[in-house]
XYZ file of C-alpha atoms in Angstrom:
469
model
C -6.506 49.999 -0.969
C -8.610 49.044 2.070
C -9.432 45.371 2.444
C -12.876 44.317 1.244
C -15.299 43.415 4.023
C -15.902 39.706 4.434
C -19.614 39.947 3.766
C -18.962 41.967 0.604
C -16.364 39.459 -0.594
C -18.784 36.592 0.024
C -21.505 38.421 -1.898
C -19.104 38.853 -4.819
C -18.220 35.163 -4.882
C -21.883 34.177 -4.642
C -22.641 36.443 -7.593
C -19.797 34.844 -9.598
C -21.430 31.476 -8.922
C -24.717 32.780 -10.304
C -26.381 32.694 -6.896
C -29.449 34.661 -5.850
C -28.429 37.614 -3.618
C -31.395 36.787 -1.400
C -29.727 33.504 -0.453
C -27.136 35.440 1.547
C -29.650 35.894 4.356
C -28.929 32.252 5.208
C -25.291 32.993 6.146
C -24.048 34.430 9.417
C -20.399 35.484 9.833
C -18.862 35.798 13.303
C -15.448 36.187 14.963
C -13.965 38.486 12.322
C -10.719 39.570 13.977
C -7.500 39.308 11.886
C -5.801 35.921 12.209
C -2.833 36.268 9.846
C 0.195 38.548 10.105
C -0.229 39.569 6.479
C -1.360 42.752 4.792
C -3.072 40.642 2.128
C -6.708 39.630 2.564
C -6.089 35.998 3.515
C -8.715 36.156 6.261
C -11.228 37.770 3.907
C -10.629 35.153 1.214
C -11.080 32.319 3.707
C -14.400 33.635 4.979
C -15.687 34.323 1.462
C -14.768 31.006 -0.147
C -15.662 28.756 2.772
C -18.834 30.773 3.239
C -19.715 30.248 -0.421
C -19.149 26.501 -0.203
C -21.297 26.260 2.938
C -24.065 28.326 1.354
C -23.910 26.167 -1.779
C -24.328 23.087 0.430
C -27.310 24.747 2.128
C -28.792 25.434 -1.299
C -28.355 21.768 -2.266
C -30.087 20.837 0.987
C -32.984 23.062 -0.004
C -33.217 21.192 -3.311
C -33.368 17.914 -1.383
C -35.773 18.906 1.368
C -37.443 22.201 0.378
C -36.021 23.911 3.454
C -32.926 26.016 4.087
C -30.259 25.526 6.694
C -28.318 28.364 8.259
C -24.641 28.518 7.312
C -22.576 29.591 10.316
C -19.140 30.908 9.339
C -16.745 31.363 12.241
C -14.197 33.542 10.443
C -11.360 32.489 12.750
C -12.093 28.821 12.018
C -12.222 29.533 8.275
C -8.849 31.286 8.387
C -7.236 28.452 10.324
C -8.627 25.944 7.797
C -6.464 27.650 5.158
C -3.454 26.210 7.022
C -4.846 22.718 7.543
C -1.909 20.877 5.950
C 0.596 22.799 8.087
C -1.379 22.166 11.271
C -2.088 18.441 10.767
C -0.343 16.249 13.336
C 0.160 12.484 13.648
C 1.263 11.438 17.108
C 2.011 15.080 17.815
C 4.361 15.465 14.840
C 3.932 16.860 11.305
C 3.166 14.278 8.627
C 6.266 14.378 6.431
C 7.660 17.446 4.697
C 5.656 19.835 2.533
C 8.582 21.282 0.551
C 11.909 19.920 -0.609
C 14.909 21.733 0.854
C 16.152 23.033 -2.501
C 12.829 24.531 -3.578
C 12.531 28.274 -3.165
C 13.990 31.607 -4.235
C 17.469 32.248 -5.606
C 19.136 35.529 -6.706
C 20.166 35.789 -10.353
C 22.892 37.672 -12.229
C 20.615 40.591 -13.154
C 19.690 41.417 -9.555
C 16.367 39.585 -9.662
C 15.063 36.368 -8.115
C 13.903 33.055 -9.558
C 11.607 30.587 -7.785
C 12.528 26.956 -8.426
C 9.813 24.374 -7.731
C 11.719 21.173 -6.965
C 9.269 19.305 -4.737
C 8.771 16.387 -7.137
C 11.799 14.265 -8.120
C 11.318 14.599 -11.888
C 11.100 18.407 -11.704
C 14.120 18.509 -9.423
C 16.187 16.343 -11.773
C 15.294 18.408 -14.842
C 16.065 21.709 -13.117
C 19.384 20.467 -11.755
C 20.329 19.269 -15.238
C 19.640 22.739 -16.675
C 21.735 24.340 -13.944
C 24.495 21.745 -13.954
C 24.233 21.816 -10.174
C 24.341 19.346 -7.301
C 21.285 18.833 -5.101
C 22.075 21.417 -2.429
C 21.139 25.067 -2.024
C 24.684 26.428 -2.120
C 25.518 24.810 -5.451
C 22.147 25.776 -6.931
C 22.648 29.369 -5.751
C 26.042 29.505 -7.462
C 24.495 28.213 -10.687
C 21.500 30.589 -10.602
C 23.858 33.529 -10.073
C 25.218 32.905 -13.591
C 21.819 33.353 -15.254
C 19.477 36.229 -15.964
C 16.128 35.455 -14.345
C 14.002 35.536 -17.504
C 16.418 33.331 -19.462
C 16.511 30.798 -16.644
C 12.712 30.803 -16.391
C 12.324 30.063 -20.094
C 15.059 27.417 -20.139
C 13.725 25.503 -17.134
C 10.198 25.577 -18.538
C 11.473 24.347 -21.920
C 13.014 21.437 -19.997
C 9.493 20.557 -18.730
C 10.110 21.713 -15.177
C 8.877 24.618 -13.042
C 10.542 27.979 -12.420
C 9.208 31.520 -12.483
C 10.866 34.898 -12.177
C 9.824 37.151 -9.304
C 7.676 39.869 -10.878
C 6.012 43.012 -9.616
C 2.278 43.564 -9.729
C 2.709 46.118 -12.535
C 4.870 43.728 -14.549
C 2.229 41.031 -14.180
C -0.607 43.277 -15.283
C 1.426 44.264 -18.358
C 2.368 40.664 -19.179
C 0.351 38.907 -21.940
C -0.756 36.233 -19.470
C -1.847 38.815 -16.927
C -3.743 40.657 -19.650
C -5.446 37.434 -20.751
C -6.613 36.829 -17.187
C -8.057 40.342 -17.002
C -10.661 39.301 -19.588
C -11.852 36.286 -17.575
C -14.375 35.964 -14.737
C -13.441 34.362 -11.439
C -14.783 31.028 -12.694
C -17.204 29.683 -15.285
C -20.094 27.226 -14.998
C -21.411 26.323 -18.448
C -24.570 24.264 -18.940
C -24.633 22.059 -22.044
C -28.126 21.128 -23.180
C -27.512 17.551 -24.272
C -31.013 16.293 -23.588
C -30.114 14.713 -20.253
C -33.057 15.077 -17.846
C -33.083 16.731 -14.427
C -31.616 14.626 -11.633
C -33.510 15.587 -8.471
C -31.361 15.318 -5.382
C -34.396 14.130 -3.464
C -34.194 10.892 -5.492
C -31.121 9.845 -3.521
C -31.840 7.187 -0.881
C -32.967 8.725 2.412
C -31.238 7.786 5.654
C -31.102 8.887 9.269
C -27.712 10.519 8.708
C -28.698 12.207 5.441
C -26.359 14.975 4.308
C -26.684 17.549 1.512
C -24.618 15.435 -0.914
C -25.684 11.955 0.196
C -25.802 9.672 -2.846
C -23.562 11.899 -4.997
C -20.511 10.124 -6.415
C -17.406 12.237 -7.044
C -14.460 10.936 -9.070
C -11.432 12.902 -7.849
C -8.612 12.979 -10.430
C -6.479 15.636 -8.755
C -3.150 16.110 -6.986
C -1.390 18.459 -4.537
C -3.805 20.854 -2.678
C -6.525 22.734 -4.568
C -8.182 19.844 -6.405
C -7.979 17.330 -3.547
C -9.331 20.007 -1.193
C -12.377 20.362 -3.458
C -13.065 16.640 -3.099
C -12.423 16.763 0.643
C -14.971 19.570 1.001
C -17.584 17.666 -1.009
C -16.940 14.626 1.199
C -17.548 16.736 4.310
C -21.054 17.482 3.040
C -21.829 13.817 2.395
C -20.559 12.944 -1.092
C -18.928 9.601 -1.803
C -15.494 10.635 -3.072
C -13.102 8.245 -4.780
C -9.673 9.695 -5.398
C -7.752 7.982 -8.187
C -4.032 8.468 -8.623
C -1.159 6.411 -9.991
C 1.579 4.597 -8.126
C 4.286 5.983 -10.426
C 3.295 9.636 -9.872
C 5.013 11.280 -6.870
C 3.037 12.959 -4.115
C 3.585 14.728 -0.826
C 2.732 12.558 2.168
C 1.612 15.576 4.166
C -0.707 16.828 1.443
C -2.046 13.352 0.700
C -2.929 12.860 4.354
C -4.507 16.267 4.848
C -6.619 16.318 1.683
C -7.889 12.715 1.818
C -10.237 12.917 4.804
C -13.597 11.365 3.949
C -12.341 9.725 0.744
C -11.189 6.410 -0.547
C -7.889 6.440 -2.445
C -7.112 4.051 -5.309
C -4.398 3.680 -7.929
C -4.884 3.044 -11.647
C -2.239 2.922 -14.350
C -3.522 4.721 -17.445
C -0.558 3.411 -19.405
C -2.356 0.050 -19.365
C -5.620 -0.811 -21.133
C -7.062 -2.284 -17.947
C -6.571 0.994 -16.092
C -8.032 3.006 -18.962
C -11.138 0.843 -19.112
C -11.658 0.952 -15.355
C -11.440 4.744 -15.323
C -14.050 4.944 -18.088
C -16.346 2.701 -16.040
C -15.898 4.845 -12.947
C -16.582 8.052 -14.887
C -19.690 6.546 -16.475
C -21.122 5.802 -13.028
C -20.108 9.081 -11.338
C -22.178 12.209 -10.902
C -19.178 14.532 -10.711
C -15.643 14.423 -12.125
C -13.004 16.794 -10.730
C -9.675 16.912 -12.577
C -6.588 19.031 -12.032
C -4.258 18.300 -14.928
C -3.012 20.867 -17.428
C -5.573 21.896 -20.088
C -5.843 19.220 -22.752
C -3.916 16.540 -20.854
C -6.845 14.292 -19.936
C -8.711 15.183 -23.123
C -5.725 13.875 -25.067
C -6.159 10.547 -23.283
C -9.899 10.409 -23.918
C -11.109 11.684 -20.532
C -11.958 15.301 -21.329
C -15.379 16.836 -20.808
C -16.787 15.887 -24.208
C -15.672 12.265 -23.947
C -16.979 11.877 -20.393
C -20.268 13.554 -21.337
C -20.786 10.872 -23.983
C -20.172 8.184 -21.376
C -22.306 9.882 -18.751
C -24.827 12.493 -19.978
C -25.622 14.872 -17.137
C -22.088 14.863 -15.753
C -20.744 17.777 -13.709
C -17.125 18.098 -14.866
C -14.731 20.513 -13.188
C -11.310 21.383 -14.616
C -8.744 23.123 -12.434
C -5.568 24.582 -13.919
C -2.701 26.833 -12.881
C -2.796 29.663 -15.417
C -6.313 29.212 -16.917
C -7.159 27.963 -20.389
C -6.445 31.378 -21.936
C -3.218 33.196 -22.719
C 0.320 32.129 -23.672
C 0.938 30.304 -20.387
C -2.137 28.069 -20.505
C -0.010 24.950 -21.043
C 2.603 25.781 -18.424
C 2.884 23.871 -15.199
C 2.204 25.875 -12.087
C 1.438 25.778 -8.388
C 0.196 28.246 -5.780
C 3.660 29.486 -4.807
C 4.633 29.985 -8.459
C 1.497 32.015 -9.180
C 2.320 34.175 -6.147
C 5.827 34.630 -7.578
C 4.779 35.554 -11.105
C 1.850 37.795 -10.191
C 3.514 40.200 -7.759
C 2.096 38.835 -4.509
C 5.392 37.456 -3.185
C 7.338 40.605 -4.113
C 4.822 42.947 -2.480
C 4.790 40.754 0.620
C 8.541 41.171 0.866
C 8.464 44.927 0.335
C 5.878 45.325 3.101
C 7.964 43.175 5.446
C 11.259 44.864 4.592
C 12.757 41.744 2.992
C 13.407 40.680 -0.609
C 10.470 38.299 -0.919
C 7.723 36.951 1.327
C 5.013 34.543 0.129
C 1.616 34.404 1.786
C 1.454 32.739 5.227
C -0.847 30.043 3.832
C -1.352 28.411 0.442
C -4.215 30.851 0.080
C -4.680 30.481 -3.673
C -4.844 26.689 -3.406
C -7.340 26.825 -0.572
C -9.413 29.540 -2.229
C -9.630 27.495 -5.429
C -10.496 24.311 -3.535
C -13.467 25.872 -1.769
C -14.553 27.830 -4.853
C -14.444 24.622 -6.886
C -16.559 22.778 -4.324
C -19.074 25.635 -4.300
C -19.207 25.574 -8.111
C -19.807 21.811 -8.173
C -22.656 22.123 -5.666
C -24.105 25.043 -7.627
C -24.102 22.884 -10.755
C -25.699 19.975 -8.889
C -28.520 22.231 -7.703
C -29.031 23.493 -11.260
C -28.925 19.980 -12.709
C -31.638 18.936 -10.274
C -33.983 21.488 -11.863
C -32.716 22.061 -15.397
C -30.988 18.847 -16.455
C -28.041 19.019 -18.828
C -24.315 18.530 -18.333
C -22.083 21.121 -16.672
C -18.535 22.181 -17.460
C -16.755 24.203 -14.760
C -13.405 25.944 -15.143
C -11.344 27.570 -12.408
C -7.654 28.386 -12.085
C -5.102 29.484 -9.536
C -4.201 32.552 -11.593
C -7.807 33.715 -12.043
C -8.309 33.287 -8.321
C -5.036 35.112 -7.660
C -6.344 38.130 -9.542
C -9.521 38.083 -7.424
C -7.436 37.658 -4.276
C -5.204 40.619 -5.137
C -8.280 42.805 -5.697
C -9.548 42.142 -2.153
C -7.317 44.970 -0.932
C -4.899 45.193 1.972
C -5.219 44.915 5.754
C -4.045 47.985 7.670
C -3.596 46.227 11.018
C -2.909 42.496 10.605
C -2.423 40.037 13.459
C 0.960 39.960 15.180
C 1.614 36.291 14.322
C 0.253 33.518 12.135
C -1.790 30.716 13.742
C 0.221 27.760 15.025
C -0.733 24.450 16.605
C -0.622 26.042 20.062
C -3.325 28.556 19.032
C -5.986 26.237 17.609
C -6.703 23.398 20.047
C -10.388 24.343 20.142
C -10.650 23.900 16.353
C -9.103 20.439 16.102
C -10.370 16.896 16.571
C -8.683 13.492 16.946
C -9.013 10.583 14.509
C -7.236 7.237 14.349
C -5.871 6.377 10.906
C -3.261 4.380 9.028
C -1.177 7.567 9.118
C -1.191 7.442 12.922
C -3.311 9.133 15.574
C -4.251 12.372 13.877
C -5.145 15.794 15.232
C -6.751 17.729 12.374
C -8.551 21.000 11.772
C -12.277 20.278 11.748
C -14.270 21.291 8.652
C -15.247 24.947 8.677
C -18.456 26.207 7.082
C -20.928 24.718 9.559
C -24.577 24.070 8.676
C -27.221 24.267 11.385
C -28.811 20.833 10.762
C -26.077 18.808 9.059
C -22.680 20.134 10.142
C -19.859 18.986 7.853
C -17.920 15.941 8.962
C -15.628 13.262 7.625
C -16.802 9.736 8.299
C -13.573 8.124 7.086
C -9.976 8.820 8.075
C -7.609 9.635 5.229
C -6.621 6.437 3.445
C -3.063 5.677 2.505
C -2.501 6.311 -1.218
C -3.544 3.280 -3.242
C -5.018 1.461 -0.236
C -8.503 1.098 -1.734
C -10.003 -0.657 -4.715
C -10.893 1.481 -7.731
C -14.606 0.950 -7.160
C -17.550 2.723 -5.595
C -18.553 1.690 -2.104
C -22.061 0.710 -3.159
């Protein structure tokens, strides 16, 4: 299965977004050598998704100004951007840890493997309680060796934690969840004709430093990588992005730093009436809401699409989930590495490398979803400018994983994955509360308004839960 060409993959994504094939003449791809030491199409996915987000920004610019920009996609830069959180440095050092030591793969009694996701304290505590194990890999390994993989998967999930059995590609395609995904497109953008009028982007206040998304307010209700990366991408093209989290919810320092460029970061407590009311006020004055909680979670609290559409007709509302809103796993928790585990990607990676299991060399599903989500939001904004209405967007890690798997395989990958020593020409410095940062610059460059972040990443909760203006 030969890897799909990057231009063909981009054309497929643009079609999934409902874009005009003629728009692709405004994209130029360069520097297409393999960057990753992987037989999977990580490089192809990076070029396609970042290219789609840049082209969507160029299309928004056309709505604002009646002229196109050229999207310049340096494929090497796009590939490196898929590792941004691993390559971020503060004072020359990584910003915290990305994974907890006890997360990862463990052999089970039936000769299989289970992936335990223990990065957050509450998941770790629940999983350790199921296993009756201490918080160290040796004790966890001894406990896992007493279980069959499927039984352990089901028991940990019933305990409201995260664990998935290592499956083959064929097993995944035969699984009811894999079959449910086979009926779905890559993503959906649904227009709801609620009588809300068009909102021309040219109505936004003009300025000397005008960007494609200047004047667009984005309420970012996401965590981890994919959702925050969507907001970070929108910020790079000029949107005002306010990320709202909660002080009592755990987060990764490294991921918070890497995905918060260009944003403000506030805390609200939705267990309190004051926090609930403030979130409603923010949603009512936003143009876009991006949320990454399990299907039905925010709707159950009164912040689903229908409720927000009543508060703010004409809203663009994006929902990101792990397993999609279809199939028996729709309510299960999940993350990039777990989708790789369940869908056959991690097992095939191991077989090709001559080891038991090998995940992708980047969080490629997270990054793919983040850029796809940003492209979908900008597509909806361009449509809203002409057609009016409210827009509901759905995208998931598992749907994107199916697309990623179908990109094919690379016959001759690179001999090593990109490290800090390989990418100095793609980084820039920025002072921040996290320290003096060296970060991967935004990829997906536009000829007139190249993407940029005008704010360093804020510390979580450092800002007021309010728009800047």
